[in-house]
Coordinates of C-alpha atoms in Angstrom, one line a residue:
R1 CA 93.0 -4.1 -98.0
G2 CA 91.6 -5.0 -101.4
V3 CA 88.5 -5.2 -99.9
R4 CA 88.7 -1.7 -98.5
A5 CA 90.4 0.1 -101.3
H6 CA 88.0 -1.8 -103.5
R7 CA 85.1 -0.1 -101.5
L8 CA 86.5 3.1 -101.1
C9 CA 87.6 4.0 -104.4
P10 CA 84.1 3.6 -106.8
P11 CA 85.2 1.5 -110.3
R12 CA 85.4 3.5 -113.2
G13 CA 83.3 3.9 -115.8
A14 CA 80.6 6.6 -116.1
G15 CA 79.4 8.5 -113.6
S16 CA 82.6 8.5 -111.2
S17 CA 82.8 12.0 -109.9
L18 CA 86.6 10.7 -109.5
E19 CA 87.2 10.1 -113.2
P20 CA 87.8 12.5 -115.4
E21 CA 84.8 13.4 -117.7
E22 CA 86.1 12.3 -121.1
R23 CA 88.6 9.1 -121.3
S24 CA 90.4 7.9 -124.5
M25 CA 90.2 4.2 -124.3
E26 CA 87.3 3.0 -122.4
P27 CA 87.7 -0.4 -120.4
P28 CA 86.2 -3.4 -122.4
A29 CA 83.1 -4.3 -120.8
V30 CA 82.5 -6.6 -118.7
P31 CA 79.8 -10.1 -119.5
E32 CA 77.2 -10.8 -117.3
E33 CA 78.7 -13.5 -116.1
E34 CA 82.1 -12.0 -114.7
E35 CA 79.0 -9.3 -113.0
E36 CA 77.3 -12.0 -110.8
E37 CA 81.1 -13.1 -110.1
E38 CA 81.5 -9.9 -108.6
E39 CA 78.2 -9.6 -106.3
G40 CA 80.2 -12.0 -104.1
A41 CA 83.5 -11.6 -101.8
V42 CA 86.7 -9.8 -104.0
P43 CA 89.8 -12.7 -103.7
L44 CA 92.7 -10.6 -102.2
S45 CA 95.0 -11.6 -105.3
M46 CA 92.1 -9.8 -108.1
A47 CA 91.3 -7.0 -105.1
P48 CA 92.1 -3.8 -107.5
G49 CA 95.0 -1.6 -105.8
P50 CA 94.5 1.6 -106.9
V51 CA 98.2 3.3 -107.2
G52 CA 97.2 6.6 -106.1
C53 CA 93.5 7.6 -104.3
Q54 CA 92.1 10.1 -103.4
L55 CA 91.1 11.3 -100.1
F56 CA 86.9 12.6 -99.3
G57 CA 88.2 14.3 -96.7
Y58 CA 90.3 15.3 -93.9
V59 CA 92.2 12.5 -92.6
G60 CA 94.9 13.7 -90.5
I61 CA 98.3 12.1 -92.3
E62 CA 100.4 15.0 -92.3
A63 CA 100.4 14.9 -88.1
V64 CA 103.6 12.0 -88.8
L65 CA 105.7 14.8 -89.3
D66 CA 105.0 16.8 -86.2
Q67 CA 104.9 13.1 -83.7
M68 CA 108.2 12.8 -85.7
K69 CA 109.4 16.4 -84.4
I70 CA 107.9 16.7 -80.9
K71 CA 109.9 13.4 -79.8
T72 CA 112.7 14.0 -81.3
M73 CA 112.4 17.4 -79.0
K74 CA 112.4 15.2 -76.4
T75 CA 115.1 12.5 -76.7
G76 CA 117.1 14.8 -79.2
F77 CA 119.6 13.4 -81.1
E78 CA 123.5 12.2 -82.0
F79 CA 125.9 13.5 -84.4
N80 CA 129.8 12.9 -84.5
I81 CA 132.2 15.2 -86.4
M82 CA 135.6 14.4 -87.3
V83 CA 138.7 17.4 -88.2
V84 CA 141.4 15.9 -89.8
G85 CA 144.8 18.2 -91.4
Q86 CA 148.0 19.7 -89.8
S87 CA 148.6 21.3 -87.0
G88 CA 148.1 25.5 -87.0
L89 CA 145.4 25.0 -90.2
G90 CA 142.6 26.0 -87.8
K91 CA 140.7 22.8 -86.9
S92 CA 139.1 23.8 -83.5
T93 CA 138.8 27.9 -85.1
M94 CA 136.6 26.2 -87.7
V95 CA 134.7 24.3 -85.8
N96 CA 133.9 26.7 -82.3
T97 CA 133.0 29.2 -85.9
L98 CA 130.7 26.3 -87.4
F99 CA 128.4 25.8 -83.9
K100 CA 129.2 29.0 -82.9
S101 CA 130.3 27.6 -79.6
K102 CA 133.6 26.5 -77.7
V103 CA 133.0 23.5 -78.5
S104 CA 136.8 21.9 -79.8
R105 CA 139.2 20.7 -77.7
K106 CA 140.6 22.4 -75.2
S107 CA 143.8 24.3 -75.1
S108 CA 147.0 24.5 -73.1
Q109 CA 147.0 26.4 -70.1
P110 CA 147.8 30.3 -70.8
G111 CA 152.5 30.5 -70.5
Q112 CA 152.6 27.0 -71.3
E113 CA 153.6 26.1 -75.2
E114 CA 151.1 23.3 -76.8
R115 CA 153.2 20.4 -77.5
I116 CA 153.3 18.2 -80.6
P117 CA 152.3 14.8 -80.3
K118 CA 154.8 12.1 -81.6
T119 CA 152.3 9.8 -82.9
V120 CA 148.9 10.9 -84.1
Q121 CA 146.5 10.7 -81.4
L122 CA 142.5 11.4 -81.1
Q123 CA 140.5 13.3 -78.8
S124 CA 136.9 13.2 -77.7
I125 CA 135.2 15.8 -77.1
T126 CA 131.0 15.6 -76.6
H127 CA 128.4 18.3 -75.8
V128 CA 125.5 19.0 -75.4
I129 CA 124.0 21.8 -77.8
E130 CA 120.3 23.3 -77.7
E131 CA 118.7 25.8 -80.2
K132 CA 114.9 26.2 -80.3
G133 CA 113.8 23.3 -78.6
V134 CA 116.4 20.9 -80.0
K135 CA 118.9 18.8 -78.4
M136 CA 122.3 17.8 -80.6
K137 CA 124.3 15.8 -78.8
L138 CA 127.4 16.7 -80.4
T139 CA 131.2 14.9 -80.4
V140 CA 134.7 16.6 -81.5
T141 CA 137.1 14.3 -82.7
D142 CA 140.3 16.0 -83.1
T143 CA 143.6 14.2 -84.9
P144 CA 147.1 16.6 -83.5
G145 CA 149.9 14.9 -85.0
F146 CA 148.6 13.9 -88.3
G147 CA 151.1 15.1 -90.9
D148 CA 153.0 16.9 -88.2
Q149 CA 156.2 15.1 -88.3
I150 CA 158.7 14.3 -90.9
N151 CA 158.1 10.6 -91.4
N152 CA 154.1 10.2 -91.7
E153 CA 154.0 6.8 -93.0
N154 CA 150.8 5.0 -92.0
C155 CA 149.9 8.2 -89.9
W156 CA 146.2 7.4 -91.5
D157 CA 146.0 4.1 -89.1
P158 CA 145.2 5.6 -85.6
I159 CA 142.4 7.3 -87.4
I160 CA 140.6 4.7 -89.4
K161 CA 141.3 2.0 -86.2
Y162 CA 138.7 4.9 -84.0
I163 CA 136.7 4.6 -86.9
N164 CA 136.9 0.5 -86.8
E165 CA 135.9 0.6 -82.9
Q166 CA 133.0 2.7 -83.3
Y167 CA 131.7 0.0 -85.8
E168 CA 132.2 -2.6 -83.8
R169 CA 131.2 -1.0 -80.8
Y170 CA 127.5 0.3 -82.5
L171 CA 127.8 -4.2 -84.2
R172 CA 128.1 -5.6 -80.0
E173 CA 125.0 -4.2 -78.5
E174 CA 123.1 -4.7 -81.3
I175 CA 123.8 -8.5 -82.1
L176 CA 123.0 -8.7 -78.6
I177 CA 119.8 -10.7 -77.2
T178 CA 118.8 -8.6 -75.2
R179 CA 119.1 -4.8 -76.8
K180 CA 119.1 -1.6 -76.0
R181 CA 115.7 1.0 -76.7
K182 CA 118.7 3.4 -78.5
I183 CA 121.8 2.2 -79.3
P184 CA 124.3 4.9 -78.3
D185 CA 125.3 6.2 -81.5
T186 CA 129.5 7.3 -81.6
R187 CA 129.9 5.9 -85.5
V188 CA 131.6 9.3 -87.5
H189 CA 129.4 10.8 -90.1
G190 CA 131.5 12.9 -90.8
C191 CA 135.8 13.7 -91.5
V192 CA 136.3 17.1 -92.0
Y193 CA 140.1 16.9 -94.4
F194 CA 142.0 20.1 -94.5
V195 CA 143.9 20.7 -96.8
P196 CA 146.7 23.1 -96.5
P197 CA 146.4 26.2 -98.6
T198 CA 149.8 25.5 -100.6
G199 CA 148.0 27.0 -103.7
H200 CA 149.5 23.6 -105.6
W201 CA 148.5 19.9 -106.5
L202 CA 147.6 18.1 -103.8
R203 CA 150.1 16.7 -101.7
P204 CA 150.4 12.7 -101.6
L205 CA 149.8 12.0 -98.2
D206 CA 146.1 14.1 -98.7
L207 CA 145.3 11.6 -101.6
E208 CA 146.1 8.4 -100.1
F209 CA 144.2 9.6 -96.6
M210 CA 141.5 10.2 -99.1
R211 CA 141.4 7.3 -101.1
R212 CA 141.6 5.2 -97.7
L213 CA 139.0 7.1 -95.8
S214 CA 136.7 7.7 -97.5
K215 CA 135.5 3.8 -97.7
I216 CA 135.1 3.5 -94.6
V217 CA 133.6 6.9 -93.6
N218 CA 131.8 10.6 -95.0
V219 CA 135.0 13.2 -96.1
V220 CA 134.5 16.2 -96.9
P221 CA 137.6 18.2 -98.1
V222 CA 137.7 22.0 -97.2
I223 CA 140.8 24.4 -98.4
A224 CA 141.8 25.6 -94.7
K225 CA 143.1 29.4 -94.5
A226 CA 141.7 30.4 -97.6
D227 CA 142.0 34.3 -97.1
T228 CA 145.8 33.8 -97.5
L229 CA 144.9 32.5 -101.3
T230 CA 143.9 35.5 -104.1
L231 CA 140.6 35.3 -105.9
E232 CA 142.7 33.8 -109.3
E233 CA 145.3 31.1 -107.1
R234 CA 141.7 30.5 -104.9
A235 CA 139.7 29.4 -108.5
E236 CA 143.0 27.5 -109.5
F237 CA 143.7 25.0 -106.3
K238 CA 140.5 23.9 -106.1
Q239 CA 140.6 22.9 -109.6
R240 CA 143.5 20.9 -109.6
I241 CA 142.3 19.8 -106.4
Q242 CA 138.8 18.5 -108.7
E243 CA 141.2 17.2 -110.9
N244 CA 143.8 15.3 -108.5
L245 CA 140.5 13.6 -107.0
K246 CA 139.2 12.4 -110.2
T247 CA 142.0 11.1 -111.6
H248 CA 142.8 9.0 -108.0
A249 CA 138.7 7.5 -108.0
I250 CA 138.4 9.0 -104.6
S251 CA 135.2 9.3 -103.7
V252 CA 134.4 12.3 -101.6
Y253 CA 130.6 13.2 -99.9
P254 CA 128.2 13.8 -101.4
Q255 CA 129.2 10.6 -103.8
E256 CA 127.5 10.6 -107.0
D257 CA 126.4 6.3 -106.4
F258 CA 124.4 7.3 -103.6
D259 CA 122.3 10.2 -105.4
Q260 CA 118.5 8.8 -104.6
D261 CA 116.3 10.9 -107.0
P262 CA 116.9 13.5 -110.1
E263 CA 116.1 16.4 -107.7
D264 CA 119.8 15.4 -104.5
R265 CA 121.2 14.4 -108.2
A266 CA 121.1 18.0 -109.3
L267 CA 121.3 19.9 -106.0
N268 CA 124.8 17.6 -105.0
D269 CA 126.0 18.6 -108.2
R270 CA 126.2 22.1 -107.5
I271 CA 127.5 21.3 -103.9
R272 CA 130.3 19.3 -106.0
E273 CA 131.6 21.8 -108.0
K274 CA 132.1 23.8 -104.9
I275 CA 134.1 21.2 -103.0
P276 CA 136.5 21.4 -101.5
F277 CA 135.1 24.6 -100.0
A278 CA 137.4 27.5 -99.5
V279 CA 137.0 28.0 -95.8
V280 CA 137.6 30.9 -92.9
G281 CA 137.5 30.4 -89.0
A282 CA 137.4 33.2 -86.8
D283 CA 135.9 33.0 -83.1
Q284 CA 135.9 37.1 -82.5
E285 CA 133.3 39.7 -83.4
H286 CA 133.7 42.8 -84.9
Q287 CA 131.7 45.5 -85.6
V288 CA 131.1 45.9 -89.3
N289 CA 128.7 48.4 -90.9
G290 CA 127.4 49.0 -87.3
K291 CA 126.4 44.8 -87.3
R292 CA 128.6 42.5 -85.2
V293 CA 129.9 39.7 -87.8
L294 CA 132.5 36.7 -87.6
G295 CA 135.1 37.8 -88.7
R296 CA 139.0 38.5 -88.6
K297 CA 140.3 41.5 -89.1
T298 CA 143.7 42.3 -91.3
K299 CA 145.1 45.3 -91.8
W300 CA 143.2 45.1 -94.8
G301 CA 139.8 45.3 -93.9
I302 CA 137.9 42.4 -91.8
I303 CA 136.7 39.2 -93.3
E304 CA 133.8 38.0 -92.5
V305 CA 133.1 34.3 -92.2
E306 CA 129.5 33.9 -92.9
N307 CA 129.7 36.3 -96.7
P308 CA 129.4 33.7 -99.2
A309 CA 131.5 36.9 -101.2
H310 CA 134.7 36.8 -98.3
C311 CA 134.8 32.4 -98.2
E312 CA 132.5 29.6 -98.4
F313 CA 132.1 29.0 -95.2
P314 CA 128.3 29.0 -95.6
L315 CA 128.4 26.8 -98.0
L316 CA 129.8 23.9 -95.8
R317 CA 127.7 25.0 -92.6
D318 CA 124.7 24.7 -94.8
L319 CA 126.1 21.2 -96.0
L320 CA 127.5 19.8 -92.6
I321 CA 124.2 20.9 -90.7
R322 CA 120.9 22.5 -92.5
S323 CA 121.2 20.0 -95.4
H324 CA 122.5 16.8 -95.4
L325 CA 123.3 16.1 -91.5
Q326 CA 120.3 13.9 -91.8
D327 CA 122.0 12.4 -95.4
L328 CA 125.2 12.3 -93.3
K329 CA 123.8 9.6 -90.6
D330 CA 121.8 7.5 -93.9
I331 CA 125.0 7.2 -95.6
T332 CA 127.1 5.9 -92.6
H333 CA 124.7 3.8 -91.0
N334 CA 123.3 2.2 -94.6
V335 CA 126.4 2.4 -96.8
H336 CA 129.6 2.5 -94.5
Y337 CA 128.2 0.1 -91.6
E338 CA 126.1 -1.8 -93.5
S339 CA 129.9 -2.5 -95.3
Y340 CA 131.4 -3.2 -92.1
R341 CA 129.1 -5.8 -90.6
V342 CA 128.9 -8.1 -93.3
R343 CA 132.0 -8.0 -93.5
R344 CA 132.7 -8.6 -89.7
L345 CA 129.9 -11.4 -89.7
N346 CA 131.4 -13.3 -92.7
E347 CA 134.5 -13.1 -90.7
S348 CA 133.1 -14.7 -87.7
N349 CA 130.9 -17.4 -90.2
R350 CA 134.4 -18.7 -91.5
P351 CA 135.3 -21.9 -90.7
G352 CA 138.0 -22.6 -88.3

């Protein structure tokens, strides 16, 4: 490789069309003995390695992006999301609004009351969504019964157990001698936690849940049913939540420690200023100024879900799907799953 780079890129000095004409510092002159040595083969350890080499013509490196796009459209990709919160906060409606389809858990039959389970029971539903030729295998995991009881002690244990089970399943497939070409990925890539719109501080249940879960999964807190708060109440509530998270050292997604470059940090800083997102979910369309929009109809008008002036649902959608979906998967694999893998392998290698 060193010989090839030495032949393609002309040496520095006068007459080189790739170097600027005026140079502030000229390289020292090469003695005649060294010039004779350079006529022979150049050792690999001594070969020049330019950081960037200007191409003489079109090579086609950018076609790699097209190849990746075509392969992704053929095979599709997986995305697993979990929604956590008390009953009645609109978790199912919010998921349907995110993906503009009925992807949430099935409701009870008409005419029958939906029974609230006595313990936290996790329900997962998988759908294949296709948009413009791109297929996505979406798995939505709901947690009915979370926070609905009088005694909610250790109600997060089933959720932690489920997340670790998915890591364990992936690890068992990965350490096999004969592995599959593509290991099925059931790991939870993002957990959306619905905070009740109380307008006060975070409850101890909310703090303890996010403190425990933020260590093993990407947690995105949102203020559910934000239309029940005025704009002033919403701003004060959001500021109090941010103070609670900072006081208790709870790192929600996007985490500051994982920003890779200044551009990512600037973008994520703007997102962190808005977290938790004040969202409103609706899966029904209404007529507004001659257009069909998703919204919720009230006595005072229609709350448009996709209108940034009404709620921050567009920010949540952009974060989960349009801008950070791949980053959610990368952090899940490189950080949370890697921590679990190291811990499990250390446990298995202990004597006795």
